[in-house]
Amino acid sequence: MTDQIVQSTRIVLASRPHGAPVEENFRLETAQLPPVGRGQVLLRIIYLSLDPYMRGRMSTAESYAEPMEIDDVMVGGTVAQVLASRYPGVDAGDYVLSYSGWQTHAVEDGARVRKLDARRAPLSTALGVLGMPGFTAYAGLLAIGRPVAGETVVVAAASGPVGSVVGQIAKLQGARAIGIAGGPDKCDYVRGRLGFDEAVDHRSPEFAEQLAYVVPDGIDVYFENVGGPVTDTVMPLLNTYARVPVCGLVSQYNLPGRPDGPDRLPAFMNYVLTKSLSVRGFIQSEFVDDWYPGFLMDMSDWVQSKRVRYREDIVDGVENAPAAFMGLLEGRNFGKLVVRVAEE
Amino acid sequence: MTDQIVQSTRIVLASRPHGAPVEENFRLETAQLPPVGRGQVLLRIIYLSLDPYMRGRMSTAESYAEPMEIDDVMVGGTVAQVLASRYPGVDAGDYVLSYSGWQTHAVEDGARVRKLDARRAPLSTALGVLGMPGFTAYAGLLAIGRPVAGETVVVAAASGPVGSVVGQIAKLQGARAIGIAGGPDKCDYVRGRLGFDEAVDHRSPEFAEQLAYVVPDGIDVYFENVGGPVTDTVMPLLNTYARVPVCGLVSQYNLPGRPDGPDRLPAFMNYVLTKSLSVRGFIQSEFVDDWYPGFLMDMSDWVQSKRVRYREDIVDGVENAPAAFMGLLEGRNFGKLVVRVAEE
């Protein structure tokens, strides 16, 4: 197997988007993989995770990661099966977590994959509730948000892979959890299935009034993953000493340059000042050393005991990843968006 | 003395400003003080502190304090001498710190004044380096900014009562201190007299290039007390995990409503996210319990040993307080602005 020529069908960055990505920014191609070198593994990709942060990697603008180059394979977390291995401890047939991107096959350094136990949890959860999005929610809420019993936690994109976990962990901490989501179906799911105390539809014309109504004691933690008008609505409801973990800003990733006014920064900073707010940006990687072992233990337990529930939105075929990704940035997915690249 | 009728010459809030305060927002009047009740003291005001936060109290907009009512005496910290006392432990002749506002005499509850030792330090320093502005700098820098040796601290309004202390304490912590000030005189003072490593003139057309030049290793702490274009210039220079204590926003206090665009908030939040910034608003009062005793000890020592220097900008006569205050909001003062209401 290791000497065999393997082809990978893949999506590459064809051009950088201006504003929202369009089809022309992506290109489907087939490439021949290099032979498997010493210390490497050959992977067959099964699941590909699609996440909002990828929008940032498509641009050259300031970010925490280097931008992709034109013609690079689109980046992304993946669950894969090992077809061949020249890395000790990883064997053909093993399931692994890798960062192989939008493609069907890949050759990776064995040191950069992590073995998964397919019996412990469904494989795809390694990209969601038991993976990066789940850990983002866990670390951001517990390390920065620090809700205590009786406090009120608000999170937007509440039916998504991060927001859904934020609210459920908030409940497990004894806090009130309020979700913001787009449309009545997602709100019903957030309240009914996920057990948030309340869910508010940000598309409703009475969104501001409804949000104010369900937080009679104000908001102590606002887990920020959208930005934009939702943030403007939340700010006046924040309590003194409220914490705002800033995890993402999906509503603004497609904004070109400096948007038109009015200038919202003075009002924002005035809230920061007069309410003694803590606004803290983060990416999950900074918390791995301190929080990851606890996360794996807690979350595995919570998922098994159904105290934390999750939902996946599965799309078949790597060729459909661009359309699914464009929908993600518009909130059209419902649950963790995963591309099934191949059957398990 | 306690039965004698005493008149107070005072400045009251005549109307609320729209944008920058103008003369018509203030009114000079003379009022008869009530008799000194049990537990009260009669004060002759000597020094009045003028500070940017007072602008907020003149408006009804959201703030951490109740707004003043029309016809209220303008608020402010004061150093006074006791003329008569019906409060045990405070005697006629004592010097006290009070919050009596823009007037020549006041009757206060004895419990709300604090005795000052006129031999320990000049009386006016109780309004500056040894008072609220000094403590604001101390607590904001040490509790939120937490600079460590070798880090770079940037502060604007660096010749002012808060900024000057921020930079000098940063130096005492082993950090590099960079001051931003308006005009070459203030910059010379910040570098030469206060001993900052560098000072940059925000009025210079090359301000952005000059600031970037003097922070070759980026900025680890930005002590925010101005907002506006200075903040925009600082943001791209902040390092990952930089801390931004938000102490004041003097450049925007006079802005009416929502200013014209472009909208600066998306870019700001993008820095918060991608650099994992901590932005934390505060007022000094929240730190009093934990930090005030240490402040008094440290700062008295530092002032006596001249490791912390200060400068006062003294204006004579309560009737001149409005003009001095309007100048303060435009950065026309040079040093801690104090009104000498009467001779010591």
PDB file of N, CA and C in Angstrom, chain A residues 15-64:
ATOM      1  N   SER A  15      -9.163  31.818  -5.516  1.00  0.00           N
ATOM      2  CA  SER A  15      -8.965  33.273  -5.426  1.00  0.00           C
ATOM      3  C   SER A  15      -9.514  33.721  -4.086  1.00  0.00           C
ATOM      4  N   ARG A  16      -9.087  34.920  -3.657  1.00  0.00           N
ATOM      5  CA  ARG A  16      -9.533  35.395  -2.344  1.00  0.00           C
ATOM      6  C   ARG A  16     -10.890  36.095  -2.484  1.00  0.00           C
ATOM      7  N   PRO A  17     -11.786  35.832  -1.542  1.00  0.00           N
ATOM      8  CA  PRO A  17     -13.102  36.473  -1.623  1.00  0.00           C
ATOM      9  C   PRO A  17     -13.041  37.960  -1.254  1.00  0.00           C
ATOM     10  N   HIS A  18     -13.883  38.731  -1.912  1.00  0.00           N
ATOM     11  CA  HIS A  18     -14.153  40.105  -1.448  1.00  0.00           C
ATOM     12  C   HIS A  18     -15.552  40.068  -0.884  1.00  0.00           C
ATOM     13  N   GLY A  19     -15.683  40.220   0.421  1.00  0.00           N
ATOM     14  CA  GLY A  19     -16.993  40.024   1.017  1.00  0.00           C
ATOM     15  C   GLY A  19     -17.283  38.536   1.129  1.00  0.00           C
ATOM     16  N   ALA A  20     -18.529  38.157   0.900  1.00  0.00           N
ATOM     17  CA  ALA A  20     -18.917  36.750   1.030  1.00  0.00           C
ATOM     18  C   ALA A  20     -18.212  35.904  -0.033  1.00  0.00           C
ATOM     19  N   PRO A  21     -17.733  34.719   0.343  1.00  0.00           N
ATOM     20  CA  PRO A  21     -17.120  33.827  -0.649  1.00  0.00           C
ATOM     21  C   PRO A  21     -18.145  33.432  -1.709  1.00  0.00           C
ATOM     22  N   VAL A  22     -17.664  33.256  -2.919  1.00  0.00           N
ATOM     23  CA  VAL A  22     -18.516  32.783  -4.015  1.00  0.00           C
ATOM     24  C   VAL A  22     -17.851  31.547  -4.619  1.00  0.00           C
ATOM     25  N   GLU A  23     -18.616  30.846  -5.440  1.00  0.00           N
ATOM     26  CA  GLU A  23     -18.130  29.588  -6.020  1.00  0.00           C
ATOM     27  C   GLU A  23     -16.759  29.720  -6.668  1.00  0.00           C
ATOM     28  N   GLU A  24     -16.547  30.857  -7.328  1.00  0.00           N
ATOM     29  CA  GLU A  24     -15.303  31.035  -8.085  1.00  0.00           C
ATOM     30  C   GLU A  24     -14.070  31.081  -7.179  1.00  0.00           C
ATOM     31  N   ASN A  25     -14.260  31.276  -5.860  1.00  0.00           N
ATOM     32  CA  ASN A  25     -13.112  31.297  -4.963  1.00  0.00           C
ATOM     33  C   ASN A  25     -12.562  29.897  -4.697  1.00  0.00           C
ATOM     34  N   PHE A  26     -13.321  28.887  -5.121  1.00  0.00           N
ATOM     35  CA  PHE A  26     -12.931  27.502  -4.868  1.00  0.00           C
ATOM     36  C   PHE A  26     -12.708  26.779  -6.196  1.00  0.00           C
ATOM     37  N   ARG A  27     -11.849  25.768  -6.179  1.00  0.00           N
ATOM     38  CA  ARG A  27     -11.654  24.970  -7.386  1.00  0.00           C
ATOM     39  C   ARG A  27     -11.503  23.503  -6.975  1.00  0.00           C
ATOM     40  N   LEU A  28     -12.240  22.651  -7.662  1.00  0.00           N
ATOM     41  CA  LEU A  28     -12.138  21.219  -7.425  1.00  0.00           C
ATOM     42  C   LEU A  28     -11.043  20.677  -8.324  1.00  0.00           C
ATOM     43  N   GLU A  29     -10.125  19.900  -7.763  1.00  0.00           N
ATOM     44  CA  GLU A  29      -9.082  19.336  -8.607  1.00  0.00           C
ATOM     45  C   GLU A  29      -8.663  17.974  -8.062  1.00  0.00           C
ATOM     46  N   THR A  30      -7.923  17.267  -8.843  1.00  0.00           N
ATOM     47  CA  THR A  30      -7.404  15.980  -8.405  1.00  0.00           C
ATOM     48  C   THR A  30      -5.887  16.040  -8.467  1.00  0.00           C
ATOM     49  N   ALA A  31      -5.257  15.622  -7.394  1.00  0.00           N
ATOM     50  CA  ALA A  31      -3.797  15.691  -7.347  1.00  0.00           C
ATOM     51  C   ALA A  31      -3.248  14.344  -6.906  1.00  0.00           C
ATOM     52  N   GLN A  32      -2.058  14.082  -7.350  1.00  0.00           N
ATOM     53  CA  GLN A  32      -1.391  12.839  -6.976  1.00  0.00           C
ATOM     54  C   GLN A  32      -0.661  13.076  -5.663  1.00  0.00           C
ATOM     55  N   LEU A  33      -0.850  12.224  -4.680  1.00  0.00           N
ATOM     56  CA  LEU A  33      -0.176  12.404  -3.395  1.00  0.00           C
ATOM     57  C   LEU A  33       1.260  11.907  -3.494  1.00  0.00           C
ATOM     58  N   PRO A  34       2.146  12.469  -2.702  1.00  0.00           N
ATOM     59  CA  PRO A  34       3.523  11.960  -2.660  1.00  0.00           C
ATOM     60  C   PRO A  34       3.536  10.583  -2.018  1.00  0.00           C
ATOM     61  N   PRO A  35       4.592   9.813  -2.215  1.00  0.00           N
ATOM     62  CA  PRO A  35       4.682   8.530  -1.515  1.00  0.00           C
ATOM     63  C   PRO A  35       4.775   8.757  -0.005  1.00  0.00           C
ATOM     64  N   VAL A  36       4.419   7.746   0.750  1.00  0.00           N
ATOM     65  CA  VAL A  36       4.424   7.856   2.210  1.00  0.00           C
ATOM     66  C   VAL A  36       5.857   7.730   2.713  1.00  0.00           C
ATOM     67  N   GLY A  37       6.390   8.790   3.226  1.00  0.00           N
ATOM     68  CA  GLY A  37       7.768   8.789   3.703  1.00  0.00           C
ATOM     69  C   GLY A  37       7.878   8.202   5.103  1.00  0.00           C
ATOM     70  N   ARG A  38       9.112   8.054   5.531  1.00  0.00           N
ATOM     71  CA  ARG A  38       9.335   7.544   6.890  1.00  0.00           C
ATOM     72  C   ARG A  38       8.676   8.496   7.907  1.00  0.00           C
ATOM     73  N   GLY A  39       7.959   7.922   8.860  1.00  0.00           N
ATOM     74  CA  GLY A  39       7.289   8.743   9.880  1.00  0.00           C
ATOM     75  C   GLY A  39       5.949   9.271   9.429  1.00  0.00           C
ATOM     76  N   GLN A  40       5.520   8.880   8.217  1.00  0.00           N
ATOM     77  CA  GLN A  40       4.265   9.423   7.703  1.00  0.00           C
ATOM     78  C   GLN A  40       3.170   8.365   7.641  1.00  0.00           C
ATOM     79  N   VAL A  41       1.948   8.870   7.456  1.00  0.00           N
ATOM     80  CA  VAL A  41       0.804   7.977   7.308  1.00  0.00           C
ATOM     81  C   VAL A  41      -0.010   8.420   6.095  1.00  0.00           C
ATOM     82  N   LEU A  42      -0.657   7.456   5.462  1.00  0.00           N
ATOM     83  CA  LEU A  42      -1.572   7.758   4.355  1.00  0.00           C
ATOM     84  C   LEU A  42      -2.999   7.647   4.888  1.00  0.00           C
ATOM     85  N   LEU A  43      -3.781   8.677   4.638  1.00  0.00           N
ATOM     86  CA  LEU A  43      -5.124   8.747   5.228  1.00  0.00           C
ATOM     87  C   LEU A  43      -6.208   8.768   4.155  1.00  0.00           C
ATOM     88  N   ARG A  44      -7.298   8.121   4.478  1.00  0.00           N
ATOM     89  CA  ARG A  44      -8.541   8.225   3.737  1.00  0.00           C
ATOM     90  C   ARG A  44      -9.476   9.067   4.613  1.00  0.00           C
ATOM     91  N   ILE A  45      -9.860  10.247   4.101  1.00  0.00           N
ATOM     92  CA  ILE A  45     -10.663  11.158   4.932  1.00  0.00           C
ATOM     93  C   ILE A  45     -12.107  10.671   4.970  1.00  0.00           C
ATOM     94  N   ILE A  46     -12.686  10.690   6.156  1.00  0.00           N
ATOM     95  CA  ILE A  46     -14.081  10.279   6.315  1.00  0.00           C
ATOM     96  C   ILE A  46     -14.976  11.498   6.563  1.00  0.00           C
ATOM     97  N   TYR A  47     -14.600  12.311   7.553  1.00  0.00           N
ATOM     98  CA  TYR A  47     -15.388  13.497   7.894  1.00  0.00           C
ATOM     99  C   TYR A  47     -14.506  14.749   7.833  1.00  0.00           C
ATOM    100  N   LEU A  48     -15.080  15.811   7.322  1.00  0.00           N
ATOM    101  CA  LEU A  48     -14.418  17.120   7.289  1.00  0.00           C
ATOM    102  C   LEU A  48     -15.281  18.108   8.058  1.00  0.00           C
ATOM    103  N   SER A  49     -14.665  18.846   8.951  1.00  0.00           N
ATOM    104  CA  SER A  49     -15.375  19.862   9.728  1.00  0.00           C
ATOM    105  C   SER A  49     -15.373  21.184   8.962  1.00  0.00           C
ATOM    106  N   LEU A  50     -16.521  21.855   8.889  1.00  0.00           N
ATOM    107  CA  LEU A  50     -16.569  23.206   8.317  1.00  0.00           C
ATOM    108  C   LEU A  50     -16.869  24.180   9.443  1.00  0.00           C
ATOM    109  N   ASP A  51     -16.043  25.205   9.555  1.00  0.00           N
ATOM    110  CA  ASP A  51     -16.155  26.144  10.672  1.00  0.00           C
ATOM    111  C   ASP A  51     -15.932  27.572  10.188  1.00  0.00           C
ATOM    112  N   PRO A  52     -16.569  28.547  10.871  1.00  0.00           N
ATOM    113  CA  PRO A  52     -16.482  29.938  10.416  1.00  0.00           C
ATOM    114  C   PRO A  52     -15.053  30.483  10.332  1.00  0.00           C
ATOM    115  N   TYR A  53     -14.154  30.015  11.189  1.00  0.00           N
ATOM    116  CA  TYR A  53     -12.797  30.590  11.198  1.00  0.00           C
ATOM    117  C   TYR A  53     -12.102  30.464   9.839  1.00  0.00           C
ATOM    118  N   MET A  54     -12.568  29.487   9.030  1.00  0.00           N
ATOM    119  CA  MET A  54     -11.909  29.254   7.739  1.00  0.00           C
ATOM    120  C   MET A  54     -12.016  30.467   6.824  1.00  0.00           C
ATOM    121  N   ARG A  55     -13.087  31.251   7.032  1.00  0.00           N
ATOM    122  CA  ARG A  55     -13.238  32.470   6.236  1.00  0.00           C
ATOM    123  C   ARG A  55     -12.030  33.391   6.412  1.00  0.00           C
ATOM    124  N   GLY A  56     -11.536  33.487   7.658  1.00  0.00           N
ATOM    125  CA  GLY A  56     -10.386  34.338   7.928  1.00  0.00           C
ATOM    126  C   GLY A  56      -9.132  33.857   7.217  1.00  0.00           C
ATOM    127  N   ARG A  57      -8.973  32.548   7.127  1.00  0.00           N
ATOM    128  CA  ARG A  57      -7.772  31.993   6.504  1.00  0.00           C
ATOM    129  C   ARG A  57      -7.752  32.220   4.986  1.00  0.00           C
ATOM    130  N   MET A  58      -8.916  32.525   4.417  1.00  0.00           N
ATOM    131  CA  MET A  58      -8.985  32.777   2.966  1.00  0.00           C
ATOM    132  C   MET A  58      -8.501  34.177   2.609  1.00  0.00           C
ATOM    133  N   SER A  59      -8.409  35.062   3.620  1.00  0.00           N
ATOM    134  CA  SER A  59      -8.017  36.457   3.374  1.00  0.00           C
ATOM    135  C   SER A  59      -6.611  36.701   3.876  1.00  0.00           C
ATOM    136  N   THR A  60      -6.025  37.796   3.430  1.00  0.00           N
ATOM    137  CA  THR A  60      -4.697  38.157   3.910  1.00  0.00           C
ATOM    138  C   THR A  60      -4.774  39.046   5.143  1.00  0.00           C
ATOM    139  N   ALA A  61      -6.005  39.424   5.558  1.00  0.00           N
ATOM    140  CA  ALA A  61      -6.145  40.347   6.694  1.00  0.00           C
ATOM    141  C   ALA A  61      -5.554  39.727   7.955  1.00  0.00           C
ATOM    142  N   GLU A  62      -5.223  40.601   8.869  1.00  0.00           N
ATOM    143  CA  GLU A  62      -4.694  40.231  10.181  1.00  0.00           C
ATOM    144  C   GLU A  62      -5.511  39.090  10.797  1.00  0.00           C
ATOM    145  N   SER A  63      -4.854  38.049  11.226  1.00  0.00           N
ATOM    146  CA  SER A  63      -5.536  36.977  11.925  1.00  0.00           C
ATOM    147  C   SER A  63      -4.533  36.297  12.829  1.00  0.00           C
ATOM    148  N   TYR A  64      -4.987  35.291  13.600  1.00  0.00           N
ATOM    149  CA  TYR A  64      -4.037  34.599  14.456  1.00  0.00           C
ATOM    150  C   TYR A  64      -3.270  33.537  13.705  1.00  0.00           C
TER     151      TYR A  64
END
